[in-house]
Short mmCIF file of C-alpha atoms in Angstrom, two decimals:
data_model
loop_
_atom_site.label_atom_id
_atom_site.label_comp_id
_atom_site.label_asym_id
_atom_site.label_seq_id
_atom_site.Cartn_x
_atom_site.Cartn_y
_atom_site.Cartn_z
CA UNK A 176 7.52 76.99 -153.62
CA UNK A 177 10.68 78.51 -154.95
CA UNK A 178 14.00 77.08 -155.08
CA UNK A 179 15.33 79.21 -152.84
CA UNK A 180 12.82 78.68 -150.17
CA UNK A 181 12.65 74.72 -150.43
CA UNK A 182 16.62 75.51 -149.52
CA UNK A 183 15.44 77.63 -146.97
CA UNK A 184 13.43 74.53 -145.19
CA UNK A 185 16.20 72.40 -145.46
CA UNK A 186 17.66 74.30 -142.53
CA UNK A 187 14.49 74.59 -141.35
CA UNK A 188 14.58 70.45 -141.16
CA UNK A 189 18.20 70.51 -139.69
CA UNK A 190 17.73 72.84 -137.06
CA UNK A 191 14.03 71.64 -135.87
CA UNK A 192 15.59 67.87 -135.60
CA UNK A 193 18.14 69.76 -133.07
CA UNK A 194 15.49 71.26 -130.92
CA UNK A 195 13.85 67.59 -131.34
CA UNK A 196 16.97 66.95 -129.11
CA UNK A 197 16.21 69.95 -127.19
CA UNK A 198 12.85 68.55 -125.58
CA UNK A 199 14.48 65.31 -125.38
CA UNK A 200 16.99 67.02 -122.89
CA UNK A 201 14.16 69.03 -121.02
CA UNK A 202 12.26 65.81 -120.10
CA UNK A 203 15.56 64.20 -118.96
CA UNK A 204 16.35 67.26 -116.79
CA UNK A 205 12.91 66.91 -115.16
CA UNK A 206 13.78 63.41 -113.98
CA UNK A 207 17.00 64.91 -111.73
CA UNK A 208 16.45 68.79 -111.09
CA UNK A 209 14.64 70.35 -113.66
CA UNK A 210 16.53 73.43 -115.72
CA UNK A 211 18.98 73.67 -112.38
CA UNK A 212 20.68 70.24 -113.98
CA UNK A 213 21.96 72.10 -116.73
CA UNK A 214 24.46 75.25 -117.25
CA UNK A 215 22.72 78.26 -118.38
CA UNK A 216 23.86 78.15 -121.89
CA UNK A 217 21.95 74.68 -122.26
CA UNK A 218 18.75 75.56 -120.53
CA UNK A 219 18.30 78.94 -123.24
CA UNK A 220 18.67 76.44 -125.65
CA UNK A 221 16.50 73.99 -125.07
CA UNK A 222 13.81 76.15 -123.56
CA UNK A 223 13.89 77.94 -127.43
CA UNK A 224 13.29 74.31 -128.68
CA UNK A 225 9.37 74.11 -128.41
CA UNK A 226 8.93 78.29 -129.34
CA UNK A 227 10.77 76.75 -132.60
CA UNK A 228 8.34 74.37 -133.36
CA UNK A 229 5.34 76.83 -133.06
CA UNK A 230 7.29 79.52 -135.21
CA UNK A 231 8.02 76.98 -137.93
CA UNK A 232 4.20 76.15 -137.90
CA UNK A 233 3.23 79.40 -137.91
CA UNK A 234 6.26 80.01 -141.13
CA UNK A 235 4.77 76.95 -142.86
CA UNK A 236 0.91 78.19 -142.34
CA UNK A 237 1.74 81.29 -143.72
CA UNK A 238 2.78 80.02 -147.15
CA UNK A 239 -0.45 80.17 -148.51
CA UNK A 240 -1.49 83.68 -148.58
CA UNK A 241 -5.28 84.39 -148.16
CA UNK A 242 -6.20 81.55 -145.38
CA UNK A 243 -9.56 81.09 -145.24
CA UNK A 244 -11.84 80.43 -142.10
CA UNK A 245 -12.55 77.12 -143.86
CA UNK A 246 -8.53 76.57 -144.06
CA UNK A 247 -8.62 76.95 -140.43
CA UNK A 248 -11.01 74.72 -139.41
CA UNK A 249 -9.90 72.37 -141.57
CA UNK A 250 -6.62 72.44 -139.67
CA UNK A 251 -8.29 72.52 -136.67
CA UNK A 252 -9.80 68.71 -137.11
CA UNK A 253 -7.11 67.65 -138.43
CA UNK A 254 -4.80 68.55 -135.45
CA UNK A 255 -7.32 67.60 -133.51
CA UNK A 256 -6.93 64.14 -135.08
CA UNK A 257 -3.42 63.86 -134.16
CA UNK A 258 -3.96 65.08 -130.63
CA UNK A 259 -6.41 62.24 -129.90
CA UNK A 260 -4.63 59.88 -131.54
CA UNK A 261 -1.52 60.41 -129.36
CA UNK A 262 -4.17 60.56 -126.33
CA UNK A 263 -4.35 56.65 -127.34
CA UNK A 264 -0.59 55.76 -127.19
CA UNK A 265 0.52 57.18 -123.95
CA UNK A 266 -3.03 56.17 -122.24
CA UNK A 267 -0.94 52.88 -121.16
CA UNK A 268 1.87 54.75 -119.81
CA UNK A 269 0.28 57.96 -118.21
CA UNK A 270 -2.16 55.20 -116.68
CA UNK A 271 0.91 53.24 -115.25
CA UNK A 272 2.34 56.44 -113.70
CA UNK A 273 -0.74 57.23 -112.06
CA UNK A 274 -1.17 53.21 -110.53
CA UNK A 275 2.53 53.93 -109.77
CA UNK A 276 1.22 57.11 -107.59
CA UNK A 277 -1.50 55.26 -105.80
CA UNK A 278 -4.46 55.50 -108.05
CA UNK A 279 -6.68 53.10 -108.86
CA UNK A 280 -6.95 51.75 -112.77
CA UNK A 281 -10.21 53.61 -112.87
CA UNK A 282 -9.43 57.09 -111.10
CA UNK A 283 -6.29 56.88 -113.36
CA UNK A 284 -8.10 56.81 -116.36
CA UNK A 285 -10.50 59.51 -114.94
CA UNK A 286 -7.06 61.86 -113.90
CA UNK A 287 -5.78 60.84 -117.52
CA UNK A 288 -8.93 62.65 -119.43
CA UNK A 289 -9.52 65.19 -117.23
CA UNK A 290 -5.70 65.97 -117.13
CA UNK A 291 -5.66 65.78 -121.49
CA UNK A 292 -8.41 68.28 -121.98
CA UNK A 293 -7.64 70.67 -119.39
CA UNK A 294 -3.81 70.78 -118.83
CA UNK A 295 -2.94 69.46 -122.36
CA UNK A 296 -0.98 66.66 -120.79
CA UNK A 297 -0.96 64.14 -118.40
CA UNK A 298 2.29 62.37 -116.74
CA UNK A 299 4.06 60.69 -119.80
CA UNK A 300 2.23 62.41 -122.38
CA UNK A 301 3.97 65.43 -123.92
CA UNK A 302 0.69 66.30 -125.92
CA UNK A 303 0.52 70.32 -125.38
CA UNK A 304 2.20 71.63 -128.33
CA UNK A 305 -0.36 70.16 -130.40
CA UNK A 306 -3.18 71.00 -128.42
CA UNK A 307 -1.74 74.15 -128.51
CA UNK A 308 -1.71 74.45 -131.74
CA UNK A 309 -5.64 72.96 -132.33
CA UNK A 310 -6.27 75.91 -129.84
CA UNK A 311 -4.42 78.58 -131.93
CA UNK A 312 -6.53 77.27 -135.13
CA UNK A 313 -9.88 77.39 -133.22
CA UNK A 314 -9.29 80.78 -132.36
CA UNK A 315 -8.20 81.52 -135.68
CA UNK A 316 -11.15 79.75 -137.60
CA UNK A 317 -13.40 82.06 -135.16
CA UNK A 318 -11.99 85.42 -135.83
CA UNK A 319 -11.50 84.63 -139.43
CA UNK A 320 -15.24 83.65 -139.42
CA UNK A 321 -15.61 86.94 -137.96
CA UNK A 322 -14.12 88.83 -140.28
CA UNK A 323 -12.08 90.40 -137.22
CA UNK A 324 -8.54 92.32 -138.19
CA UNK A 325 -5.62 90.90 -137.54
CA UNK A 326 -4.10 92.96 -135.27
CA UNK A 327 -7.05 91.62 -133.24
CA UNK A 328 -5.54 88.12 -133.18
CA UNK A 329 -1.49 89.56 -132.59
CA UNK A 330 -3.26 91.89 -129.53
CA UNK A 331 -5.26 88.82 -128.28
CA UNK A 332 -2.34 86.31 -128.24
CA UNK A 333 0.22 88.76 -127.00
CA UNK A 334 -1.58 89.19 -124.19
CA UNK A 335 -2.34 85.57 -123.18
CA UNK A 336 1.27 85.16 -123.24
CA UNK A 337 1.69 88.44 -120.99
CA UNK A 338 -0.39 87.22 -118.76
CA UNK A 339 0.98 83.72 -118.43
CA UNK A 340 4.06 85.22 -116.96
CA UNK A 341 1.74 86.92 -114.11
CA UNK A 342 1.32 82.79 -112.47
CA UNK A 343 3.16 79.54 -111.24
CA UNK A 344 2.98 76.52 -112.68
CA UNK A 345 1.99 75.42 -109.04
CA UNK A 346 -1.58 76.30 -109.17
CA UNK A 347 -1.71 73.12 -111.39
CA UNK A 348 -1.72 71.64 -108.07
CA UNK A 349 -3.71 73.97 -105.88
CA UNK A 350 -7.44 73.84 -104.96
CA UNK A 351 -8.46 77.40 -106.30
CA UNK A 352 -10.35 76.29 -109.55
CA UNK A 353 -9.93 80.14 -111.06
CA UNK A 354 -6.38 80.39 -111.11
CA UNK A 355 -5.95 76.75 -111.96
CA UNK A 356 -8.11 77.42 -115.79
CA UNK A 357 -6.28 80.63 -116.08
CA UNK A 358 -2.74 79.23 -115.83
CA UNK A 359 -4.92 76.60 -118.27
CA UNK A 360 -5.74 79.03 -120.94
CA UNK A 361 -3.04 80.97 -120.66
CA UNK A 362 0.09 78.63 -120.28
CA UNK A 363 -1.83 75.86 -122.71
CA UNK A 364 -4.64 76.35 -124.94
CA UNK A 365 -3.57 79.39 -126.17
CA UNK A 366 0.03 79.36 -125.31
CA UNK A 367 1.63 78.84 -128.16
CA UNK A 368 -0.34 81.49 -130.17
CA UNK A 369 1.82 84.45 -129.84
CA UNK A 370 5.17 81.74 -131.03
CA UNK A 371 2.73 80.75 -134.24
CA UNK A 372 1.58 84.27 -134.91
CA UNK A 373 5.77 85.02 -135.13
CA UNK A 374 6.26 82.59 -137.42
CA UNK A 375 3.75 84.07 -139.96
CA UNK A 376 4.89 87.73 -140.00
CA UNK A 377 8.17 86.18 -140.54
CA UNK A 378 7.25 84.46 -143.72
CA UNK A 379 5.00 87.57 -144.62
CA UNK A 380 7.63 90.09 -144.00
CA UNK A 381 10.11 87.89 -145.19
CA UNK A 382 13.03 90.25 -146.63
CA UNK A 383 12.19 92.81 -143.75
CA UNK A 384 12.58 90.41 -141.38
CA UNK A 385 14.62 87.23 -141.86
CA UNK A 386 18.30 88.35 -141.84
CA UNK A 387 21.45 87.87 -139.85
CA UNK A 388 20.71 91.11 -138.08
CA UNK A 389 17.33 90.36 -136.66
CA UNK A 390 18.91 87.16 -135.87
CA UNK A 391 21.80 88.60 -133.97
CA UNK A 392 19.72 91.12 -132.04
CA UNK A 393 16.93 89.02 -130.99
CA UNK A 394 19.55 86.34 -129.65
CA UNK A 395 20.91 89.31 -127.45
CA UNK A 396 17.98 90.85 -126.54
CA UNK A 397 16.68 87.08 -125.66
CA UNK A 398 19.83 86.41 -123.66
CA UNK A 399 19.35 89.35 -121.38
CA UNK A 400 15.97 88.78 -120.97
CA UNK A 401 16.86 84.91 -120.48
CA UNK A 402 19.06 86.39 -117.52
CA UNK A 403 16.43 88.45 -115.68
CA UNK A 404 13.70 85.79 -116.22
CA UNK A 405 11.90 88.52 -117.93
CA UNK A 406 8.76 87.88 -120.87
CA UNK A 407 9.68 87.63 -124.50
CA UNK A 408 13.16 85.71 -124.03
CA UNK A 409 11.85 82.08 -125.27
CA UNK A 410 10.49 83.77 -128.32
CA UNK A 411 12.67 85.81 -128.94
CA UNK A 412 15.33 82.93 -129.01
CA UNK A 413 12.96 81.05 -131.34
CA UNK A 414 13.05 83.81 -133.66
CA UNK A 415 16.88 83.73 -133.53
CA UNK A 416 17.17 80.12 -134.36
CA UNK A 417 14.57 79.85 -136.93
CA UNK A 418 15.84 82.93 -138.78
CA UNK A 419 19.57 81.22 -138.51
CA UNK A 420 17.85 78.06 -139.94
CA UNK A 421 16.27 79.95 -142.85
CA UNK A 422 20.13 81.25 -143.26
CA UNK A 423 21.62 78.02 -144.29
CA UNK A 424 20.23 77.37 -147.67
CA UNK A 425 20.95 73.21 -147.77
CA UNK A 426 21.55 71.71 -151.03
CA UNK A 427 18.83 69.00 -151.89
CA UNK A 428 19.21 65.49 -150.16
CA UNK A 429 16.65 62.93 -149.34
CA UNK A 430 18.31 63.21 -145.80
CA UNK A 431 16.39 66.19 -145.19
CA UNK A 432 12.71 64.92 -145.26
CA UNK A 433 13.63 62.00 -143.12
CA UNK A 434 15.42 64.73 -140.52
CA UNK A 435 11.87 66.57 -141.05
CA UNK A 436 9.88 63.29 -139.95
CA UNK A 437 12.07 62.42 -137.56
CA UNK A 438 12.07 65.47 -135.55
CA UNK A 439 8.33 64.78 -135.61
CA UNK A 440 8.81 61.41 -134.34
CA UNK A 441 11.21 61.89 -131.92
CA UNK A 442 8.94 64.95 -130.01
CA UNK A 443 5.95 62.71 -130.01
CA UNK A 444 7.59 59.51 -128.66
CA UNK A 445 10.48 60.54 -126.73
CA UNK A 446 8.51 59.86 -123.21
CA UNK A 447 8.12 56.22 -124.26
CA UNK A 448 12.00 55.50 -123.96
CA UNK A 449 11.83 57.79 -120.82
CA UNK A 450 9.28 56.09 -118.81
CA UNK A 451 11.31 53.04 -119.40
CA UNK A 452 14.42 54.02 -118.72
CA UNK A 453 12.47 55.98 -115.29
CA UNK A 454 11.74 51.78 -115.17
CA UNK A 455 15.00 50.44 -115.28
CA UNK A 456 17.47 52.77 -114.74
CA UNK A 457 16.39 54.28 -111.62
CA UNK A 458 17.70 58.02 -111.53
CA UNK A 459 18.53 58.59 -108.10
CA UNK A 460 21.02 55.70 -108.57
CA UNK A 461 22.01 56.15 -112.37
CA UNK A 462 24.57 58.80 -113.53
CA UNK A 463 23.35 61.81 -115.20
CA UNK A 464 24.81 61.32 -118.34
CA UNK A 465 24.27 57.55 -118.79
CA UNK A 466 20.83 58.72 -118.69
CA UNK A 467 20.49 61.14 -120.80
CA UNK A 468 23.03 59.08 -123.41
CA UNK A 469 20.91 56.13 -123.34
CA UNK A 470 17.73 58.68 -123.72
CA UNK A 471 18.44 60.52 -126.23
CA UNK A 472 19.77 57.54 -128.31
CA UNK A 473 16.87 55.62 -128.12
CA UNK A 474 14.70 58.18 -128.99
CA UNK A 475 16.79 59.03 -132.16
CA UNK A 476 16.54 54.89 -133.00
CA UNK A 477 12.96 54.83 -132.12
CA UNK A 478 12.16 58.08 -134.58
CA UNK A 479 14.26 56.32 -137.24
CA UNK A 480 12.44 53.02 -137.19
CA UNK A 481 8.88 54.52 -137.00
CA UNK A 482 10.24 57.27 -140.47
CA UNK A 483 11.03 53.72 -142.21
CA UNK A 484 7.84 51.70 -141.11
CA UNK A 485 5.64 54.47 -142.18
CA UNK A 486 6.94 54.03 -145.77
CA UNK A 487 5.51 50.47 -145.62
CA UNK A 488 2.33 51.25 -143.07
CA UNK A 489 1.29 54.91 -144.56
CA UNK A 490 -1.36 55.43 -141.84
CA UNK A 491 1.49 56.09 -139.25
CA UNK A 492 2.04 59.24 -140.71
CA UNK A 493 -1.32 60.35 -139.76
CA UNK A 494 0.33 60.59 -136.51
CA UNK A 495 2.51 63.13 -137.63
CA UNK A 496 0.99 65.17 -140.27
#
């Protein structure tokens, strides 16, 4: 890569260690009110923090210019990897919410897979950005394969994403079995697509594109759609803060590849400190901020130990990458 981009990633690795922080604070929220136990200003913020993720993926993909149908499937295991090896770390822990609930060790287990491969998560397991992401490659690897165009793909994804706006995240929990797989493939498997697809036209149309103008007016046109509740505001916002990231041009430091594995770390474990502190610091008796303090902290500690242990134990990173 060229100088100027590795500088370019730098802020990438600042800013995506920030949105780390980001889903921190949405899972936190979700123990109290949801979104209504923040201001406004915090909930566009860290609502832009997983459409971040997806664009940088989609930025990063993009970096190699012809991507071949073999590159995608290739991708496609290999996320796949990842998701299944996560599906092993927060079995315990979804399973202990579940007992917690009133299932049985067995039915939780059952709830737990079930849950996984259609919903992309279970209780405790923040798993659906990467099984977003397998999804986005599958579909990828088949139109590739396919030799389809890829306006195809942009057309495709958009509308997914169109369409997830059209139904509640409260089907999850209803008996109607159609509306429940739509919100599936719509909201999940192929949710992030559209967020990935943004990030690749970005790093394609790269002078056209990534300035402090398109930054500005997609962080106005996102705020007013953020205000109405209206489609296109979360990625539009992720646009705005990935474009402001590619902006800052760092100066090389080793701090920046740890911020780059940490961020990792600290999305993919984050619910471990939560479910304990759910454990011990009961909520409805706990304030707020204690909470999220004690949180966010020991998710940043818990991201910094794994970054150094998987200098000494290398197969930790296949967690990660």
């Amino acid at each position: 890569m060229p100088s100027t981009d590795n500088r370019q990633i730098r802020g990438v690795d600042l800013i995506k260690y920030i949105m780390a922080i980001g889903v921190v604070t949405i899972h936190v929220g979700a123990m109290y009110d949801g979104d209504s136990s923040y201001p406004d200003y915090i909930v566009w913020w860290m609502r832009s923090a997983v459409p971040f993720f997806f664009i940088t993926t989609g930025y990063l993909l993009a970096r190699d210019k012809a991507i071949t149908s073999v590159d995608y499937l290739n991708r496609t295991k290999r996320t796949f990897r990842i998701f299944c090896s996560w599906l092993i770390v927060y079995l315990p822990i979804s399973i202990a919410i579940y007992y917690q609930s009133g299932f049985s060790i067995i039915s939780g287990v059952k709830a737990y897979i079930v849950g996984i491969f259609t919903y992309g998560q279970c209780p405790g397991a923040p798993l659906w950005y990467i099984y977003a992401i397998a999804g986005f490659m599958l579909t990828m690897y088949v139109m590739v394969k396919l030799k389809f165009p890829v306006f195809w793909a942009v057309a495709w994804f958009t509308i997914i994403y169109l369409l997830s706006y059209c139904i509640s995240e409260n089907v999850i929990t209803s008996g109607n079995i159609i509306l429940k797989w739509f919100y599936l493939l719509t909201r999940r498997s192929f949710g992030g697509g559209i967020y990935i697809m943004a990030g690749m036209a970005l790093r394609y149309h790269h002078k056209l594109l990534a300035n402090w103008p398109t930054a500005i007016a997609s962080a106005c046109i996102s705020i007013i759609l953020f205000t109405n509740n209206w489609a296109f505001w979360e990625l539009l916002s992720g646009i705005a803060f990935f474009i402001l990231a590619l902006q800052l041009r760092l100066s090389a430091s080793g701090i920046w590849l740890s911020m780059r594995n940490e961020s990792m770390w600290i999305y993919f474990t984050h619910m471990i400190p939560i479910f304990f502190i759910s454990q011990f610091m009961p909520h409805y008796d706990t304030r707020f901020c204690t909470v999220y303090l004690t949180a966010t902290i020991s998710a940043v500690i818990l991201a910094i130990v794994l970054d150094r242990l998987q200098m000494r134990i290398p197969i930790l990173a296949r967690l990660i990458r």
